[in-house]
Coordinates of C-alpha atoms in Angstrom, one line a residue:
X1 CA 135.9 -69.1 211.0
X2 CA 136.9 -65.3 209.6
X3 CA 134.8 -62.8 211.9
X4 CA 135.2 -59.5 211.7
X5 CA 134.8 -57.1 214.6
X6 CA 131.6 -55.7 215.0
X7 CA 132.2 -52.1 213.7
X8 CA 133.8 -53.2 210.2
X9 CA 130.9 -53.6 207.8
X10 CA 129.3 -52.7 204.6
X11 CA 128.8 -48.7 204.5
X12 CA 131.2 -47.9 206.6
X13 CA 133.1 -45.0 207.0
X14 CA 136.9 -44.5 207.0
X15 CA 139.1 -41.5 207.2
X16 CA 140.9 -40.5 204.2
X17 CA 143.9 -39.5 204.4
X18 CA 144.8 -42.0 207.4
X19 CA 145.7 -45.3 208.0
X20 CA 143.2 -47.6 209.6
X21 CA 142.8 -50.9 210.7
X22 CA 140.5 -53.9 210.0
X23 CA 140.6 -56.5 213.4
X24 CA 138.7 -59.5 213.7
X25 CA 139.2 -63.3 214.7
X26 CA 139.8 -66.3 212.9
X27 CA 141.9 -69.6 213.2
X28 CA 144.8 -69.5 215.6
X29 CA 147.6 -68.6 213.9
X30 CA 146.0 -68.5 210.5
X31 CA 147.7 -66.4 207.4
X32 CA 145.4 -63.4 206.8
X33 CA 145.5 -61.3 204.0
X34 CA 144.0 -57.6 203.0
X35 CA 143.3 -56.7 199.1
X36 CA 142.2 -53.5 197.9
X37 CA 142.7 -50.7 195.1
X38 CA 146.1 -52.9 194.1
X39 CA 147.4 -53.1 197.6
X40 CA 147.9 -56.4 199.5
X41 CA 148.9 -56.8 203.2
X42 CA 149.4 -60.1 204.8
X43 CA 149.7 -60.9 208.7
X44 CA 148.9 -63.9 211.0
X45 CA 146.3 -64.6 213.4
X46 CA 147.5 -64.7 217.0
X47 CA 147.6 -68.0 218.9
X48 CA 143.6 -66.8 220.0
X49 CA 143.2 -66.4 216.5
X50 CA 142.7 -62.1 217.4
X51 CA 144.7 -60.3 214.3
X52 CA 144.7 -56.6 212.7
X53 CA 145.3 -55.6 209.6
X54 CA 147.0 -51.7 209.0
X55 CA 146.7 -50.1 205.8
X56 CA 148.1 -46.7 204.7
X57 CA 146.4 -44.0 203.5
X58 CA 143.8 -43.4 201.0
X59 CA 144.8 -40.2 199.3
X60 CA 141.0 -39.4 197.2
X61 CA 137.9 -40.1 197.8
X62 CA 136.6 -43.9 196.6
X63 CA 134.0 -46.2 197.4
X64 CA 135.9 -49.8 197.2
X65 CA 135.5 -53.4 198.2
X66 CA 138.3 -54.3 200.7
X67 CA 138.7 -58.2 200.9
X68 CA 139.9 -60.0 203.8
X69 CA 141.0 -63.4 203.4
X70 CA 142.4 -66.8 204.1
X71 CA 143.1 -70.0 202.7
X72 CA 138.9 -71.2 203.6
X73 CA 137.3 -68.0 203.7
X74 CA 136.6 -64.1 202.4
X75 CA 134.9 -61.4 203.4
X76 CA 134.0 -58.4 201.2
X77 CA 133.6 -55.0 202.7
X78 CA 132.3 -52.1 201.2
X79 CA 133.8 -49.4 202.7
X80 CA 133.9 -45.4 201.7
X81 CA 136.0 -42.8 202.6
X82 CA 135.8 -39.4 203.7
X83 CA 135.6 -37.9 207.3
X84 CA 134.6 -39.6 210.4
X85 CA 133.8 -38.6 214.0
X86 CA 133.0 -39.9 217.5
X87 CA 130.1 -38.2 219.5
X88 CA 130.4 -39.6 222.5
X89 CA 129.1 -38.5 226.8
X90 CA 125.9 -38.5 227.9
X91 CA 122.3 -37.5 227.9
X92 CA 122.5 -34.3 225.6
X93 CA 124.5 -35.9 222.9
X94 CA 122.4 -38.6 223.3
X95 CA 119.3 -37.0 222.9
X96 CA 117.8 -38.4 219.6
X97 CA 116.6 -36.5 216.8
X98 CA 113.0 -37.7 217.1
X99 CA 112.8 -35.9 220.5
X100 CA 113.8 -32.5 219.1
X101 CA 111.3 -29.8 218.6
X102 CA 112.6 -29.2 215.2
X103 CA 112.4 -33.1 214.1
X104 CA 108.7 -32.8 212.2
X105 CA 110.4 -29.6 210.3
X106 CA 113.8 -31.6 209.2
X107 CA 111.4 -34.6 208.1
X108 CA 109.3 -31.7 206.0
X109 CA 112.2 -30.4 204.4
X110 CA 114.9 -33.1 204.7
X111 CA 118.3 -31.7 203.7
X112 CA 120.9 -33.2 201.2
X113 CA 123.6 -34.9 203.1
X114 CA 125.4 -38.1 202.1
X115 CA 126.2 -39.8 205.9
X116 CA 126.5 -42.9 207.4
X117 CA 126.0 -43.5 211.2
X118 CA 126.4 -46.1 213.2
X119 CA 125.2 -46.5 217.3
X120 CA 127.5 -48.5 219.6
X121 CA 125.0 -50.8 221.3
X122 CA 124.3 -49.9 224.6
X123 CA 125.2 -53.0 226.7
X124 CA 125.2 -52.3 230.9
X125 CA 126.8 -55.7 231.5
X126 CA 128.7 -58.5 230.2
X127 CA 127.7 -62.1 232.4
X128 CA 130.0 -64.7 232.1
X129 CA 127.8 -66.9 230.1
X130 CA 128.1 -64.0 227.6
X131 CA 124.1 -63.0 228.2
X132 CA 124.2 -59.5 228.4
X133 CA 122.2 -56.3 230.3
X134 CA 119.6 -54.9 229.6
X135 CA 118.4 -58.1 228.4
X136 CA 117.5 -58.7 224.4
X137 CA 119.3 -55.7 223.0
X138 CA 120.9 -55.7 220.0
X139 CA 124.5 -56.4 220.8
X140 CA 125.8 -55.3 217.4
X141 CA 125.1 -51.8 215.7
X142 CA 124.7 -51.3 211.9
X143 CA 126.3 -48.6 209.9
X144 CA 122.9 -46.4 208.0
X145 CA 122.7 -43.6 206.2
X146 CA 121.0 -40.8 207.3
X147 CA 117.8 -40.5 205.6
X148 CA 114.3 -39.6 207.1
X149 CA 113.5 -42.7 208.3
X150 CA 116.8 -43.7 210.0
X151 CA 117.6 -39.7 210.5
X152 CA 115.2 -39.8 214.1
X153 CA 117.4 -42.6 215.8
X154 CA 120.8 -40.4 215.7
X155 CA 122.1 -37.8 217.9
X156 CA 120.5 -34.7 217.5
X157 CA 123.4 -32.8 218.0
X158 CA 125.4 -35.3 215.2
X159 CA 122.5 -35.0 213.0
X160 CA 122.7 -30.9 212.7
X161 CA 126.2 -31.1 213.0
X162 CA 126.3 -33.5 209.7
X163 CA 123.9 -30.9 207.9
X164 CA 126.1 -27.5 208.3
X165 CA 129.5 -29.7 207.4
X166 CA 127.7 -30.8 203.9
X167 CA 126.0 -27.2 203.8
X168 CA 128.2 -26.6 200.6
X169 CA 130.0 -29.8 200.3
X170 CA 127.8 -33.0 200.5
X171 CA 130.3 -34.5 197.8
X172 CA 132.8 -35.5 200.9
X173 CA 131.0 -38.7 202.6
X174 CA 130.9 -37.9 206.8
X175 CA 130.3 -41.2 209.2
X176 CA 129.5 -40.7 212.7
X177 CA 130.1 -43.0 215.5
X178 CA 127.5 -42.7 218.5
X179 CA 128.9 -44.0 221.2
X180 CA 126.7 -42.6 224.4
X181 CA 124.6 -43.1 227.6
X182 CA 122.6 -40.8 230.0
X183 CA 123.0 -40.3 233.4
X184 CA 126.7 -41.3 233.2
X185 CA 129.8 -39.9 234.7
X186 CA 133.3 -39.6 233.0
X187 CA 134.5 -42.2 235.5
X188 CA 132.2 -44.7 233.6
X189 CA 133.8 -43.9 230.4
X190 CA 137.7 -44.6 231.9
X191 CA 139.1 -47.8 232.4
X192 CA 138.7 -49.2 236.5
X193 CA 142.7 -49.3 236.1
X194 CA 142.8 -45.9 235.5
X195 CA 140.7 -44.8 238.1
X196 CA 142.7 -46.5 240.5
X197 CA 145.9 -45.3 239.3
X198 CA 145.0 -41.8 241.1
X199 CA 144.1 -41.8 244.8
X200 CA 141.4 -39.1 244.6
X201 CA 139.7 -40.3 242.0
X202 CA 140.1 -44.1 243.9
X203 CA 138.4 -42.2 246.4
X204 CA 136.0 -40.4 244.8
X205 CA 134.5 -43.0 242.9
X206 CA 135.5 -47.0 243.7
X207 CA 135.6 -46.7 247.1
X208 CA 131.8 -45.2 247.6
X209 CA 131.2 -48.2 244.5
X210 CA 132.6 -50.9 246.6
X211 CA 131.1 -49.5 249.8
X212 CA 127.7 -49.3 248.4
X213 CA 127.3 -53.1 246.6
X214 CA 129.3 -54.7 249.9
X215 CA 127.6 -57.1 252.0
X216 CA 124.1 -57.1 249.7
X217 CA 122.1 -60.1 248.4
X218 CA 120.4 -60.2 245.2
X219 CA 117.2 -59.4 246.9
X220 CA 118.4 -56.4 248.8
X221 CA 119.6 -54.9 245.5
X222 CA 115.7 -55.6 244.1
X223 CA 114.4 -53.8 247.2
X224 CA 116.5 -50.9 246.4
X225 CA 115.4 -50.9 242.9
X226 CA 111.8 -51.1 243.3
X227 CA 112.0 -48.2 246.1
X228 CA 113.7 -46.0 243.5
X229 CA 111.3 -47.0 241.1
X230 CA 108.5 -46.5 243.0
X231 CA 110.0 -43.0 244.2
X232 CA 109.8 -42.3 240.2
X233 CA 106.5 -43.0 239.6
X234 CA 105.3 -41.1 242.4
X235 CA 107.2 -38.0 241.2
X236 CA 106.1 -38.8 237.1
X237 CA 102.5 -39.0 238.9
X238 CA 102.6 -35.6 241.1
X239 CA 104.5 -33.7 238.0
X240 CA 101.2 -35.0 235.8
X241 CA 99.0 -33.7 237.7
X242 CA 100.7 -30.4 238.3
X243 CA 100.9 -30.1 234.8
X244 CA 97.2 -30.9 234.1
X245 CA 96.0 -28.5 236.6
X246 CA 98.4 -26.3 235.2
X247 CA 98.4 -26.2 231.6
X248 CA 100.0 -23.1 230.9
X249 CA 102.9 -23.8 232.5
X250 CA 106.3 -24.8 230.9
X251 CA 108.0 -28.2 232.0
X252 CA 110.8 -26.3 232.9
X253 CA 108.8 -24.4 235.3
X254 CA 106.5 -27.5 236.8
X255 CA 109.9 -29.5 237.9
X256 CA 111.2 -26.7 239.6
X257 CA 108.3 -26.5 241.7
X258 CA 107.2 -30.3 241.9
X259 CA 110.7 -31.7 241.5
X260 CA 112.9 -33.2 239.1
X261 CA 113.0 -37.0 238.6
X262 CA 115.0 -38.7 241.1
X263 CA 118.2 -39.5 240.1
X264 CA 121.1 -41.7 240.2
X265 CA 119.4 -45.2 240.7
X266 CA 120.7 -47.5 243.4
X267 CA 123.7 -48.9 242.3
X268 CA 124.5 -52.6 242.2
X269 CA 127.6 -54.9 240.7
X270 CA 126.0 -54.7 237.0
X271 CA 124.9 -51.0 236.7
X272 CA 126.5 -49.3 233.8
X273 CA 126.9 -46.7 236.5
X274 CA 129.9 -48.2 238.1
X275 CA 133.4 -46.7 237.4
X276 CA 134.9 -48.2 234.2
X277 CA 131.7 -49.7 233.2
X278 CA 130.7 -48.6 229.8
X279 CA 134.3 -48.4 228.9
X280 CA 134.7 -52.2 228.9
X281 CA 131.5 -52.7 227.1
X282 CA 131.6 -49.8 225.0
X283 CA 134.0 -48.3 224.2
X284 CA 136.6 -50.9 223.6
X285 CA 134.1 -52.0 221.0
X286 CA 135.3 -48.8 218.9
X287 CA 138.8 -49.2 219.7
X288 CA 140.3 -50.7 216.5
X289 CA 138.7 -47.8 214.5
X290 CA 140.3 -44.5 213.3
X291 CA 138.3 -41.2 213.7
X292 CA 139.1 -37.6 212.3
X293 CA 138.1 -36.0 215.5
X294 CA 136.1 -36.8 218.8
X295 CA 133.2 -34.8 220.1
X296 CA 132.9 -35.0 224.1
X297 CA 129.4 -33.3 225.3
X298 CA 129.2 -34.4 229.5
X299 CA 130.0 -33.2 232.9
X300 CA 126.3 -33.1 234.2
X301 CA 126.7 -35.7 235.9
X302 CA 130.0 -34.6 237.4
X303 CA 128.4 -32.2 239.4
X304 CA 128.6 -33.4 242.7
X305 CA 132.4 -33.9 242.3
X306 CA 133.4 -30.7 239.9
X307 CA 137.0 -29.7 241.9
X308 CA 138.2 -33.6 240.5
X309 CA 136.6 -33.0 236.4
X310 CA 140.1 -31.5 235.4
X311 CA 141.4 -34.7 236.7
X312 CA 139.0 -37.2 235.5
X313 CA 139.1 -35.7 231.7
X314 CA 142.7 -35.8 231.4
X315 CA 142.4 -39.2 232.2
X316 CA 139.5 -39.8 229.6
X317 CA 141.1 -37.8 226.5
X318 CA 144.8 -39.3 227.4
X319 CA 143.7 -42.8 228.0
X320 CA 141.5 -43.0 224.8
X321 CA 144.0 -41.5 222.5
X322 CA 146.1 -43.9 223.6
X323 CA 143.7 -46.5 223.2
X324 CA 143.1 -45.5 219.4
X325 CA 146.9 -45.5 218.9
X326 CA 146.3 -41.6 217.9
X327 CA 148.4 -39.3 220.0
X328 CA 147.1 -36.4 218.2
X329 CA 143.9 -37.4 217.6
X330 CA 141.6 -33.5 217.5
X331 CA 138.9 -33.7 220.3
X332 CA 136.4 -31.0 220.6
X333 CA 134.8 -30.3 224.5
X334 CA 131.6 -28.9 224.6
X335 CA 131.4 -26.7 227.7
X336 CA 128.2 -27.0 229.3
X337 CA 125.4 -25.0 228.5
X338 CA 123.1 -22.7 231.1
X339 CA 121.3 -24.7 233.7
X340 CA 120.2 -23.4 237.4
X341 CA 119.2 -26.5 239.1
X342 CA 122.5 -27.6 240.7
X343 CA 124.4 -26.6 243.7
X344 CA 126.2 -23.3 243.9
X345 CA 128.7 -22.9 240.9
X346 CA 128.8 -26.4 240.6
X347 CA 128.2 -26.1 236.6
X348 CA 130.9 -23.3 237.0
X349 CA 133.6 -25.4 238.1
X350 CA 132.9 -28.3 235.8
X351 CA 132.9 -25.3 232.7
X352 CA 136.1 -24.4 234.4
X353 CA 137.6 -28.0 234.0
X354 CA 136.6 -28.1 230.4
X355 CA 138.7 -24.9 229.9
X356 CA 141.3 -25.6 231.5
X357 CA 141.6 -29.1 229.8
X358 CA 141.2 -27.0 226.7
X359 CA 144.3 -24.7 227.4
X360 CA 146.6 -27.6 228.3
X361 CA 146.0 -30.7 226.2
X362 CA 147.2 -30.5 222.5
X363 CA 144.8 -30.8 219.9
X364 CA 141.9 -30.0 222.5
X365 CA 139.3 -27.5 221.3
X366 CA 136.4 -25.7 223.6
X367 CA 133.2 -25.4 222.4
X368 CA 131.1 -23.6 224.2
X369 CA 127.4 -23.6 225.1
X370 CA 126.7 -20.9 227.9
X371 CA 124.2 -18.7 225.2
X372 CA 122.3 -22.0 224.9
X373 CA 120.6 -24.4 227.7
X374 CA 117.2 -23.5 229.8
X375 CA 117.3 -22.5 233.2
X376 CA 115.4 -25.7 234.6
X377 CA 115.7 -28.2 231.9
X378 CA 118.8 -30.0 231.8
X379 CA 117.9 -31.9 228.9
X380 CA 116.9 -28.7 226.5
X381 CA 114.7 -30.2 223.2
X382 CA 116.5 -27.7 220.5
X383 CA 119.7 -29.1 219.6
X384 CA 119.9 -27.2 216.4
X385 CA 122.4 -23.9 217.4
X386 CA 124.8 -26.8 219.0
X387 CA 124.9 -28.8 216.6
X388 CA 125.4 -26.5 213.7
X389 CA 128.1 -24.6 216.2
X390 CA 129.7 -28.0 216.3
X391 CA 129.8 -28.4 212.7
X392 CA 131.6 -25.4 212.1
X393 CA 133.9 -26.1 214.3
X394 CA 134.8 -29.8 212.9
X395 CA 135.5 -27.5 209.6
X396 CA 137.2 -25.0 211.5
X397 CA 135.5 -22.5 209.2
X398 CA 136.9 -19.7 211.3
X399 CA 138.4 -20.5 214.5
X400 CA 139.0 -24.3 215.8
X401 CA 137.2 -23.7 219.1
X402 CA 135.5 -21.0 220.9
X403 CA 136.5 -17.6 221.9
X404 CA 138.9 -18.5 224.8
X405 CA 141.1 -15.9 227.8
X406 CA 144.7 -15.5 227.8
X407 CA 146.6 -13.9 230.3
X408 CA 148.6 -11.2 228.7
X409 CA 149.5 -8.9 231.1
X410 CA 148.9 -9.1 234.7
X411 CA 150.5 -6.8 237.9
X412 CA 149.1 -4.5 240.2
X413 CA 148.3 -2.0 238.1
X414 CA 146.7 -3.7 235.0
X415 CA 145.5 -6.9 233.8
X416 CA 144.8 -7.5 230.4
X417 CA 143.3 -10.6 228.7
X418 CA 143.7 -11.4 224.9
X419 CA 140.7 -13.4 223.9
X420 CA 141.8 -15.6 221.5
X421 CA 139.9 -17.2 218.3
X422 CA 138.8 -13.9 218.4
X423 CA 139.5 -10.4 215.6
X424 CA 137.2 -8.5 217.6
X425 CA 134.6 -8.6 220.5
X426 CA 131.5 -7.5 220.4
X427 CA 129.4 -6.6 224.0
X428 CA 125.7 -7.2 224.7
X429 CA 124.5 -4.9 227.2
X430 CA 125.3 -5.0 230.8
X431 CA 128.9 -6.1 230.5
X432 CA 130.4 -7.0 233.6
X433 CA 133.3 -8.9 235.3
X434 CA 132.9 -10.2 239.0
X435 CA 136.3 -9.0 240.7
X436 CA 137.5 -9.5 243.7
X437 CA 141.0 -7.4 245.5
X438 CA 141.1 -8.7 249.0
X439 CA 137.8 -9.1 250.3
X440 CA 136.1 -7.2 248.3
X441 CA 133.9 -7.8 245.2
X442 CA 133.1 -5.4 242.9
X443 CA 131.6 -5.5 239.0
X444 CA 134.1 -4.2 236.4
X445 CA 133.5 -3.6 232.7
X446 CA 137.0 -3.8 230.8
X447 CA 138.1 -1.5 228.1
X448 CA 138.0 -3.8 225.2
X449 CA 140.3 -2.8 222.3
X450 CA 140.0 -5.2 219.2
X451 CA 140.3 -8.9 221.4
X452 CA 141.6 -7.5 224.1
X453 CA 140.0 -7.1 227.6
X454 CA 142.0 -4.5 229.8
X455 CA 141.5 -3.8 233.2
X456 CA 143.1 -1.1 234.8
X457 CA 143.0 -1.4 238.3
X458 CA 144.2 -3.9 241.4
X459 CA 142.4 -7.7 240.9
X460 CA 143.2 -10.5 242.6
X461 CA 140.6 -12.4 240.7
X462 CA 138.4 -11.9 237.8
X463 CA 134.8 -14.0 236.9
X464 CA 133.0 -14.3 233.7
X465 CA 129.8 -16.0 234.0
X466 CA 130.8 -17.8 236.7
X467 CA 127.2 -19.5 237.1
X468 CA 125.4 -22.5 236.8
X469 CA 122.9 -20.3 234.9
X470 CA 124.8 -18.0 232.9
X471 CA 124.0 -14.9 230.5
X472 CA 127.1 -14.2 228.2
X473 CA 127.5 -10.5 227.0
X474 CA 130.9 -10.8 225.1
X475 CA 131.0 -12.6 221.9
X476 CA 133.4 -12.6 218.5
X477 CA 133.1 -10.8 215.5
X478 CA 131.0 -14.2 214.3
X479 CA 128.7 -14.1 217.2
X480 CA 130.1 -16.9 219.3
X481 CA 130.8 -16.7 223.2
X482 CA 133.4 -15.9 225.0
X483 CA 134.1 -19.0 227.3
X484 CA 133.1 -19.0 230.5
X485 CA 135.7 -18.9 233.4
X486 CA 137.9 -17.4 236.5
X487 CA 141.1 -17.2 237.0
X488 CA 143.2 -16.0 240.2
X489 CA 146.4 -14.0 239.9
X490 CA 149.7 -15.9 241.0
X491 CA 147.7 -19.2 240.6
X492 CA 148.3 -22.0 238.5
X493 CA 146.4 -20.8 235.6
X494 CA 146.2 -24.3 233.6
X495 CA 147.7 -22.3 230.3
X496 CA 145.5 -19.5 230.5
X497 CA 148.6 -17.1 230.6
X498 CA 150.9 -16.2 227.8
X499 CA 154.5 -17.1 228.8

């Protein structure tokens, strides 16, 4: 028996440039051997029969058969090489192309691009029989290229991300890896280890788990579900009937006045909700691979516990670097975009996490999204300005990340903030700092002199959209934001200040 893992198949993607592995399973112990382009590696199988093959780099761009072998048995993969990247989080990366308002228009004019991608099967649950949840889902993904009639299934944001990358270079083959799931928290995309290994987040997140599925029977956990359920098809019913009596009136603006849909569902031993859950039967189904970069889009669903997001992101990007044996391994955050519906500055604070995550991590870009987003849709249906932003930024045509504060100079006379990925700023109209000295807050619009923000008076603190639904005024000489954020003076400043 020679099985390889589920990700390694024909039309895949590897990273040029970079050594990669092939893993699968075979005989315990078995001799296994790799053959391509005149190279040749041998290792043997484990006493489980698990092994891994490493091969160096491939220097050009080739389309080859890779052979993996042993004394009964070969495999041929046909693999090509170029770049290849990770979208991974929740809802909004997930959000398929199909549901875009600009899908019909990309199908009408579909672009040249020469991508693969391939979707990491969304399985909830493993049972011990090996049956898995939600029943009768496909439990292995297939690597496709992106044409029009596999282009709808893909990530949105992956999809127009693909498109500006190949806007004058479709010659260099791009594979992405969805790996994704709505409604999630970070905490479900950790490992349960490392959620224990920090008492606030063991706090935060197993112990209301634990607390919540202790003590139930199986038919006290289907009570629960069909009250949600029912709960949700009242409110789909009232919001249908709003909207027919109302036809004139945006989505947007019928959920904020019938309600949006309820949301988290009651949680049980088997929900992909629970904290490590779609890491053990997700993400460690990508592990052996070897990416170019990682794009991270979530935090919505962090909202009800943003002062711990700095805490539960270092975890993620550290753990899953470490996991992919890539210490260095680029990852681009996508600070959230606009969104009202939330309690007080709790989009704020999570924006702030991403920022600060941004400023200390190496290799950690932000990207952000606070010119995009609709004030009472959280799931916004044009995904075409992210994803092309996020393109760009994969290239690093300009900058690597977005226009981001550093502390240059701050006493109690002056403070002045170098924005950096920035030449120059340019100002929308209204531009305005929130401010506060002592007690009192007052709205402040810096001098700006090239990238530089000076202020020239006493702060104690400084805001810059500082909002769950925010309106940037300050952008780069290319027309991307300034990231949003405070900072306090005397504070620890998570590497927002020059040393």
């Amino acid at each position: 028996m020679l099985k390889l893992d589920s990700i390694f198949q024909n039309n895949m993607v590897l990273p040029i440039g970079k050594s990669f592995k092939i893993t699968g399973i075979t005989e315990a112990n078995a001799r296994i051997v790799g053959e391509f382009l005149n190279r040749r590696i041998e290792t043997d199988a484990h006493s489980n029969g698990s092994f891994s093959l490493r091969f160096d780099p491939v220097l050009s761009e080739k389309t080859v058969v890779i052979k993996i072998r042993t004394e009964k048995e070969c495999v041929n993969l046909q693999v090509q090489f170029g770049k290849v990247y990770l979208f991974s989080g929740q809802s909004n990366v997930e959000f398929r192309l199909k549901d875009a308002d600009t899908y019909q228009s990309v199908l009408d004019d579909f672009p040249t691009i020469n991508a693969y991608f391939f979707e990491v099967p969304q399985i909830e649950y493993v049972y011990v029989n090996g049956e898995v949840k939600p029943e009768n889902i496909p439990t292995i993904g297939t690597w496709k290229k992106i044409t029009p009639k596999t282009c709808g299934e893909m990530s949105a944001v992956a999809f127009y991300a693909v498109v500006q990358m190949q806007k004058n270079n479709n010659a260099e083959v791009i594979g992405i890896v969805d790996c994704y799931k709505g409604g999630t928290s970070a905490s479900s995309w950790i490992p349960y280890k490392e959620l224990r290994s920090s008492e606030e987040l063991f706090n935060a997140y197993i112990v209301p788990f634990e607390k919540s599925i202790s003590g139930k029977s199986q038919s006290d956990y289907q009570k629960e579900l069909s009250e949600y359920k029912n709960s949700v098809e009242t409110h789909n019913r009232k919001l249908n009937n709003f909207m027919k009596k109302n036809p004139n009136i945006s989505l947007s603006e019928a959920k904020n006045i019938v309600g949006h849909t309820p949301w988290p569902p009651p949680l049980e031993p088997t929900s992909y909700l629970r904290p490590g859950g779609l890491y053990k039967t997700m993400v460690t189904k990508i592990l052996p691979y070897t990416f170019n970069g990682i794009v991270w889009y979530q935090g919505e669903n962090d909202a009800n516990h943003p002062e711990l997001y700095t805490k539960l992101l270092n975890k993620l990007v550290s753990t899953w670097r470490r996991e992919l044996e890539d210490y260095s391994l680029p990852i681009k955050i996508l600070q959230l975009p606009r969104y009202e519906d939330e309690p007080e500055d709790a989009w704020a604070k999570i924006r702030q996490a991403q920022l600060q995550i941004a400023n200390t991590l190496p290799y950690v870009d932000l990207i952000s999204l606070i010119d995009t987003g609709d004030r009472h849709n959280i799931h916004p249906t044009h995904k075409c300005v992210v994803g092309e932003r996020v393109g760009k930024y994969l290239q690093q045509e300009n900058y690597p990340g977005t226009p981001i504060p550093k502390i240059l100079e701050w006493n109690e006379e002056k403070l002045v903030i170098l924005v950096r990925n920035a030449n120059t700023l340019k100002t929308a109209k209204n531009v305005s700092f929130k401010c506060l000295n002592g007690v009192q807050e007052e709205l402040i619009c810096p001098k700006i002199i090239k990238n530089k923000l000076v202020f020239t008076k006493n702060i104690e603190e400084v805001a810059y959209q500082y909002s769950n639904y925010t309106q940037p005024t300050i952008f780069n000489e290319i027309d991307e934001p300034l990231a949003a954020f405070k900072i306090k003076r005397g504070e620890k400043n998570y590497g927002l200040r020059i040393n």
